[in-house]
Coordinates of C-alpha atoms in Angstrom, one line a residue:
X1 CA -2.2 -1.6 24.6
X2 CA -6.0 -2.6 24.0
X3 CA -8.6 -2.3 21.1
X4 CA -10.1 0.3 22.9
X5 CA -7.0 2.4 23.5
X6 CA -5.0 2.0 20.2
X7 CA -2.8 4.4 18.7
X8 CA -3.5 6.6 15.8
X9 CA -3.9 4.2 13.3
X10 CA -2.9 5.0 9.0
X11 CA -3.4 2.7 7.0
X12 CA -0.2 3.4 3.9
X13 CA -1.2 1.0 1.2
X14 CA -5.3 0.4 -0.2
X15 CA -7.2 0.0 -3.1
X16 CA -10.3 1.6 -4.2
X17 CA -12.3 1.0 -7.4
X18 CA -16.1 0.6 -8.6
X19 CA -14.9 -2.1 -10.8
X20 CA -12.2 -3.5 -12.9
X21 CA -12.0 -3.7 -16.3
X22 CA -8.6 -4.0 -18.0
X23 CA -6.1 -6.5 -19.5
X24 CA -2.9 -7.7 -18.2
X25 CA -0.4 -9.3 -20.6
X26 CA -3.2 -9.9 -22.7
X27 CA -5.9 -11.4 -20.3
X28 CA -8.9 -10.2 -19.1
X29 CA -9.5 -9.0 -15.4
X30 CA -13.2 -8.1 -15.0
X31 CA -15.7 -7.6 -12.4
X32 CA -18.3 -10.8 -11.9
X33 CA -20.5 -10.9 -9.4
X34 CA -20.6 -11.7 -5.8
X35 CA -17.6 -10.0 -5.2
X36 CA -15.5 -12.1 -7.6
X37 CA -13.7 -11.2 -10.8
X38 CA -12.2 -12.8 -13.7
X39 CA -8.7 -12.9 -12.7
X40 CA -6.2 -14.3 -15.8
X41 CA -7.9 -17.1 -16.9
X42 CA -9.9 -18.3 -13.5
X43 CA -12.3 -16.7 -11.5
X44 CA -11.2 -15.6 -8.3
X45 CA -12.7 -14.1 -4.6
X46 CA -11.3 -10.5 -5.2
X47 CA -13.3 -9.0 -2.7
X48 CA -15.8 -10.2 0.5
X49 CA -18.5 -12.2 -1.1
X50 CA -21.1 -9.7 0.5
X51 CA -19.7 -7.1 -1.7
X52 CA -22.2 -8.8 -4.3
X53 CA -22.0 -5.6 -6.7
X54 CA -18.3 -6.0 -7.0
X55 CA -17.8 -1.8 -5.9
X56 CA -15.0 -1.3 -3.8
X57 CA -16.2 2.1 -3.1
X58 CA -14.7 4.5 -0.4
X59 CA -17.9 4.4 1.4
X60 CA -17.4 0.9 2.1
X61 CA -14.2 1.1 3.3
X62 CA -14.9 3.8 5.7
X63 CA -17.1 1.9 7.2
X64 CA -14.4 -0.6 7.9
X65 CA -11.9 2.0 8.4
X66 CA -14.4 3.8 11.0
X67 CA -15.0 0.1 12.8
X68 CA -11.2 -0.2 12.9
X69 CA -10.3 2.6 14.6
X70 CA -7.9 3.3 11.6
X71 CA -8.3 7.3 11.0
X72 CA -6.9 7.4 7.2
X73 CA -5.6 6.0 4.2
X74 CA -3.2 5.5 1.5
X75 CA -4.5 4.6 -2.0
X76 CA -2.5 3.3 -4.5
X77 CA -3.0 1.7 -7.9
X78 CA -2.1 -1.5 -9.7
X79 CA -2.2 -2.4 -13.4
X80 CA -4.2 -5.4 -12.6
X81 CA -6.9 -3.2 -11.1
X82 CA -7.1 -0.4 -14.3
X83 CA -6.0 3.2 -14.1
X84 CA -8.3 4.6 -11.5
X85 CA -7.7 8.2 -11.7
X86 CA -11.2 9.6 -12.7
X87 CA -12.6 7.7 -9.4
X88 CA -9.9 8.0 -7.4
X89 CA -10.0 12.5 -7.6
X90 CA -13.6 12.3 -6.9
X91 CA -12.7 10.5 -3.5
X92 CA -9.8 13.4 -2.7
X93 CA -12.4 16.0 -2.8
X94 CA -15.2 14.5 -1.1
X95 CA -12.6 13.3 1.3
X96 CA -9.6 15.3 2.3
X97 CA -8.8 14.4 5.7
X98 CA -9.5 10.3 5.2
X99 CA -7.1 9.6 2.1
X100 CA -4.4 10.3 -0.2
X101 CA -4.6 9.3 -3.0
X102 CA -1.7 8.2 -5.6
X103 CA -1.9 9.1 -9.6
X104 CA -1.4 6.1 -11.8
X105 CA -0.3 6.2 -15.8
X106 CA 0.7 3.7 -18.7
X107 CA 4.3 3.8 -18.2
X108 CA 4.9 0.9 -21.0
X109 CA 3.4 3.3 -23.4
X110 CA 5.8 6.3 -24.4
X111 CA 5.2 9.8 -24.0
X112 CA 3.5 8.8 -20.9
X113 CA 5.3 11.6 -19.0
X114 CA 2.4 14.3 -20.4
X115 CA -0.7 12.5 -19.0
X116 CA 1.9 12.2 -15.5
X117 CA 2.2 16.3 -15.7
X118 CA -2.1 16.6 -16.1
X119 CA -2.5 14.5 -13.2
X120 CA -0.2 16.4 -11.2
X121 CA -2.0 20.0 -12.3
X122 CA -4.7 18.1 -11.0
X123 CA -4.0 18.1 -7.7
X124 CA -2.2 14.4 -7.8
X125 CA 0.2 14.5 -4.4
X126 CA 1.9 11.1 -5.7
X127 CA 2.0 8.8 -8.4
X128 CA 2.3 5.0 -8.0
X129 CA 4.2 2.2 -10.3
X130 CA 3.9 -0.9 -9.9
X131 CA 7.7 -1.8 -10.4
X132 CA 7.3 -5.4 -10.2
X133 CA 4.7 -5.2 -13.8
X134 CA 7.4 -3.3 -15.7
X135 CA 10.6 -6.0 -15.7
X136 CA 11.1 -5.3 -19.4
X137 CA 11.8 -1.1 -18.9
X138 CA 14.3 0.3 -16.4
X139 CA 13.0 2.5 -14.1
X140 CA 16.0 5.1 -14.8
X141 CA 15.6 5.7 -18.4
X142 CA 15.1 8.7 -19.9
X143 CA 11.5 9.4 -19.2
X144 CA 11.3 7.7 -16.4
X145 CA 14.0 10.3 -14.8
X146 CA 12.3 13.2 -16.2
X147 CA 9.1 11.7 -14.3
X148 CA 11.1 11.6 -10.9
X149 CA 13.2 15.2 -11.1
X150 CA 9.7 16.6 -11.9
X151 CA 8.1 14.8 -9.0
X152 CA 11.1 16.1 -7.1
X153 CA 10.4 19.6 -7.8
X154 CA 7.1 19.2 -7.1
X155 CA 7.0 17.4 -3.9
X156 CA 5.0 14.5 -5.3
X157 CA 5.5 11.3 -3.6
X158 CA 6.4 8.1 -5.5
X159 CA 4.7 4.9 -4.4
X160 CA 6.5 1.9 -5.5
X161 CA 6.2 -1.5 -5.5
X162 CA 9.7 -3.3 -6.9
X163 CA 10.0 -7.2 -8.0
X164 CA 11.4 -9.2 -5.4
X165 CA 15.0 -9.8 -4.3
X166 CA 17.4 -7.3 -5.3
X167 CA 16.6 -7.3 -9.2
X168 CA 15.0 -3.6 -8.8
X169 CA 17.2 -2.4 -6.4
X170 CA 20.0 -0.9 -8.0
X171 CA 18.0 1.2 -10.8
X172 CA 15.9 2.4 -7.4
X173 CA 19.2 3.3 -6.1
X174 CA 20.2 5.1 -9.3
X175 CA 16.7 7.4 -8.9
X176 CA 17.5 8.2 -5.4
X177 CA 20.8 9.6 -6.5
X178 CA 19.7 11.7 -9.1
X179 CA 16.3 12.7 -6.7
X180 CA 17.6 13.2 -2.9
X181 CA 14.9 15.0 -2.4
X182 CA 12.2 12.8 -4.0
X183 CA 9.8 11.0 -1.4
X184 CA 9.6 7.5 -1.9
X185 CA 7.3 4.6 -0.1
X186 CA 8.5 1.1 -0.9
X187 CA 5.6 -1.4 -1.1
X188 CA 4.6 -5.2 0.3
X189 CA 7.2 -4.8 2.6
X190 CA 10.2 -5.3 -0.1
X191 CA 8.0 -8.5 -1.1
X192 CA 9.3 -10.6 1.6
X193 CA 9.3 -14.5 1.1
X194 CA 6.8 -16.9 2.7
X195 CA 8.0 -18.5 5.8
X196 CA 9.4 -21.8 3.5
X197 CA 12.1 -18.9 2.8
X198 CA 12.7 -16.2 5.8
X199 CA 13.4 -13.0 4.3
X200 CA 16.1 -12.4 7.0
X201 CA 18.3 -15.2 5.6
X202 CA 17.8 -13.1 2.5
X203 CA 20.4 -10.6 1.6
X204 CA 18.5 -9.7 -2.0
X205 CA 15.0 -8.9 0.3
X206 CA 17.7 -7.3 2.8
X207 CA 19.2 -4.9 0.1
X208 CA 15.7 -3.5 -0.7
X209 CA 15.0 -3.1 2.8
X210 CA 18.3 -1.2 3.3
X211 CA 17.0 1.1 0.7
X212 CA 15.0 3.3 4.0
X213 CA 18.5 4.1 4.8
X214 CA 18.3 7.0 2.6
X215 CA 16.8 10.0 4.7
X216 CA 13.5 10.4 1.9
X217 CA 12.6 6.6 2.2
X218 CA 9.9 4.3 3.8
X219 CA 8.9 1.1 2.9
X220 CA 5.1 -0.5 3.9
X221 CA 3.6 -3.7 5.0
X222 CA 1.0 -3.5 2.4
X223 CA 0.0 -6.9 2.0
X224 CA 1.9 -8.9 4.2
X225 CA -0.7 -11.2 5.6
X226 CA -1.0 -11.9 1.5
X227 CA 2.4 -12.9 1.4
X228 CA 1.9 -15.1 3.8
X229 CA -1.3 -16.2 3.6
X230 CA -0.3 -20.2 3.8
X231 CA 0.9 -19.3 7.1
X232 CA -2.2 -17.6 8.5
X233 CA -3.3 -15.5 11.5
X234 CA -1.8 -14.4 13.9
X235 CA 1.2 -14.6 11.1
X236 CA 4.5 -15.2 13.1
X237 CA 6.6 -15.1 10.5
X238 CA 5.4 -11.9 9.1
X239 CA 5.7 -10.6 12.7
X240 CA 9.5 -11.8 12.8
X241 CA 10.4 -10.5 9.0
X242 CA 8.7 -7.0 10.6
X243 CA 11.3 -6.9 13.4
X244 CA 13.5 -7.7 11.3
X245 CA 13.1 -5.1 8.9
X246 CA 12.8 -2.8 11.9
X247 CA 16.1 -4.1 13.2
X248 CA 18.1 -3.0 9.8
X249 CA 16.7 0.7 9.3
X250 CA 14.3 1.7 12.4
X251 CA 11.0 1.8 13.3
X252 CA 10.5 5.4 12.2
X253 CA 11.3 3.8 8.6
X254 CA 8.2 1.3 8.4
X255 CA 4.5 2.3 7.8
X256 CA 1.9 -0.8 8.3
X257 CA -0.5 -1.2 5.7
X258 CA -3.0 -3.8 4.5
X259 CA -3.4 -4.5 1.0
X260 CA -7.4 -3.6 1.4
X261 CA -10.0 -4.9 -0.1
X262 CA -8.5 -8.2 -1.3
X263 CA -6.9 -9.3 1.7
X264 CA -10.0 -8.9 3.9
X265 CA -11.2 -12.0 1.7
X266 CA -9.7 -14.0 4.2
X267 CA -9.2 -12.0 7.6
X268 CA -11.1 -9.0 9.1
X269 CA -9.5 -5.6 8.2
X270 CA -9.1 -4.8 12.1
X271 CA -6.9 -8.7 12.1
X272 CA -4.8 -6.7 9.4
X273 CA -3.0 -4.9 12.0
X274 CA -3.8 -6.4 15.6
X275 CA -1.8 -9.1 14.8
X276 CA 1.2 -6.7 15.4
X277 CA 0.0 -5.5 18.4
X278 CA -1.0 -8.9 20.1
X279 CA 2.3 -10.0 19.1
X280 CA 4.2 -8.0 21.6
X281 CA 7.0 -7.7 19.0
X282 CA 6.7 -4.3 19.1
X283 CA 6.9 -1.6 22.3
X284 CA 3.9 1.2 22.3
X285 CA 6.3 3.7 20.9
X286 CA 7.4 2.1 18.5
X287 CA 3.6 0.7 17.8
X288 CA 2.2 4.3 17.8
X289 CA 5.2 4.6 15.2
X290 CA 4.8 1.9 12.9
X291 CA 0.9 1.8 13.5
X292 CA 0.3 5.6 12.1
X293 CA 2.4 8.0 13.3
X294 CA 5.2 7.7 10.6
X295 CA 2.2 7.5 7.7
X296 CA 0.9 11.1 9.6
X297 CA 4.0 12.6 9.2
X298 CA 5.3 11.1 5.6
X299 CA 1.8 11.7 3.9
X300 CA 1.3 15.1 5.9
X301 CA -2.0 13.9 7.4
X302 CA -2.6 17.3 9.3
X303 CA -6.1 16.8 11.2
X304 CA -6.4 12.7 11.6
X305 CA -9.9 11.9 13.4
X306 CA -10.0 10.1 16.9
X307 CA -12.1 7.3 16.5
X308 CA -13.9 5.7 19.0
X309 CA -14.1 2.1 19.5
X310 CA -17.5 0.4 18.9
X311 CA -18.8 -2.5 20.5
X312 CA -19.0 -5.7 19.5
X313 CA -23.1 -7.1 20.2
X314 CA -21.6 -10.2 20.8
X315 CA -19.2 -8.7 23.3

């Protein structure tokens, strides 16, 4: 399989914003300049340093997106980044057939279920917690279930991202009980290890993994050349924890994704997925699957563009 003749490509986990400005745990996190923000205390690279207005805009990414080859995209939300939803409907209207977008509320604040239900009368497909922010509140208490068994009526996808190990994993398994039905896409790829500790001599990383077992489950890559950035492109062992997670519930179970924009501070967003392909770790069928094909058919992408492939001058 070549650049030019790739597989539809989806891309299941991406940010959007035109800045951040919030608080976590009582510190600021606030668009600079240059592409950098004020991260926790220190100012850090959040996005490419040519980004000098600090918008991580959909046009932007579509441009990448188009220069990829990579036909649509997932967006979801983190804390860290503020609740994004005003932005993040204008870019479902203006573009349909390139995103879906997730819903995001405060869920450490109570009574958060009635700004979940305006989102969804919105038009809101999915809603996205970030799991791993929200240690101190099980995610099957009261209003948290009343959340999913709505979502679950609805059809509304749940995009999660749970703390690593197994800590998570049995109050996931508790919502999946009560909500067969309930879509779910588990993030960062069950927040596998760096390649000091393999994942696959995990069994804590292997129990969220083993969570795709259930028939409404999928978990994402989103971010995995973050996690393990100290090992760096072309990223063997993110390749090997990949197979690995293929080998335990499928290929039809994974959905790549890349974390974008932050982790294009340090590779290109095409290197966000060719790594998989030129590490031959992976057949084309099960590429095409893992690539975009599962993403189409989880996310209901019904009219995914062909794009061509562009190029290079220096080619």
């Amino acid at each position: 399989m070549t650049e030019k003749h790739q597989p539809l490509i989806i891309d299941a986990h991406s940010h959007l914003w035109l800045r951040q400005d919030t608080t976590w745990n009582g510190q600021v996190i606030r668009t600079t300049h240059n592409g950098r923000t004020l991260f926790l205390g220190e100012e850090v690279q959040m996005l490419p340093p040519f980004m000098i207005d600090g918008r991580n805009s959909a046009e932007v990414f579509l441009s990448n997106m188009d220069y990829a080859q990579v036909s649509a995209a997932v967006v979801v939300q983190e804390f860290i980044d503020g609740i994004q939803n005003d932005y993040l409907h204008e870019v479902q209207q203006h573009y349909p057939d390139r995103f879906f977008v997730f819903g995001m509320v405060d869920y450490l604040q109570p009574g958060f279920i009635g700004d979940a239900r305006k989102l969804a009368a919105q038009g809101f497909r999915g809603m996205a917690i970030p799991g791993h922010r929200l240690l101190g509140r099980s995610l099957c208490d009261e209003e948290m279930m009343l959340l999913f068994h709505e979502m679950e009526r609805q059809g509304m996808i749940l995009s999660i991202t749970l703390a690593d190990g197994d800590r998570q994993v049995g109050e996931l398994s508790e919502v999946i009980a009560e909500c067969p039905r309930l879509k779910i896409a588990i993030g960062h790829l069950g927040m596998a290890d760096p390649p000091s500790t393999p994942p696959w001599e995990n069994e804590s990383w292997r129990a969220q993994i083993l969570l795709a077992r259930h028939p409404q489950v999928r978990i994402e890559s989103g971010g995995i050349t973050w996690l393990y950035n100290s090992e760096f492109y072309p990223y063997p062992s993110a390749v090997r924890a990949l197979r690995e997670a293929a080998d335990l519930v499928g290929t039809d179970k994974l959905m790549w994704g890349s974390d974008y924009p932050r982790t294009i501070t340090a590779i290109t967003y095409r290197m966000s997925y060719d790594f998989i392909i030129k590490s031959r770790a992976f057949n084309d069928h099960d590429l095409a699957l893992l690539l975009g094909e599962n993403a189409r058919r989880f996310y209901q992408f019904l009219h995914p563009i062909q794009l061509p492939y562009i190029k290079n001058m220096s080619e």
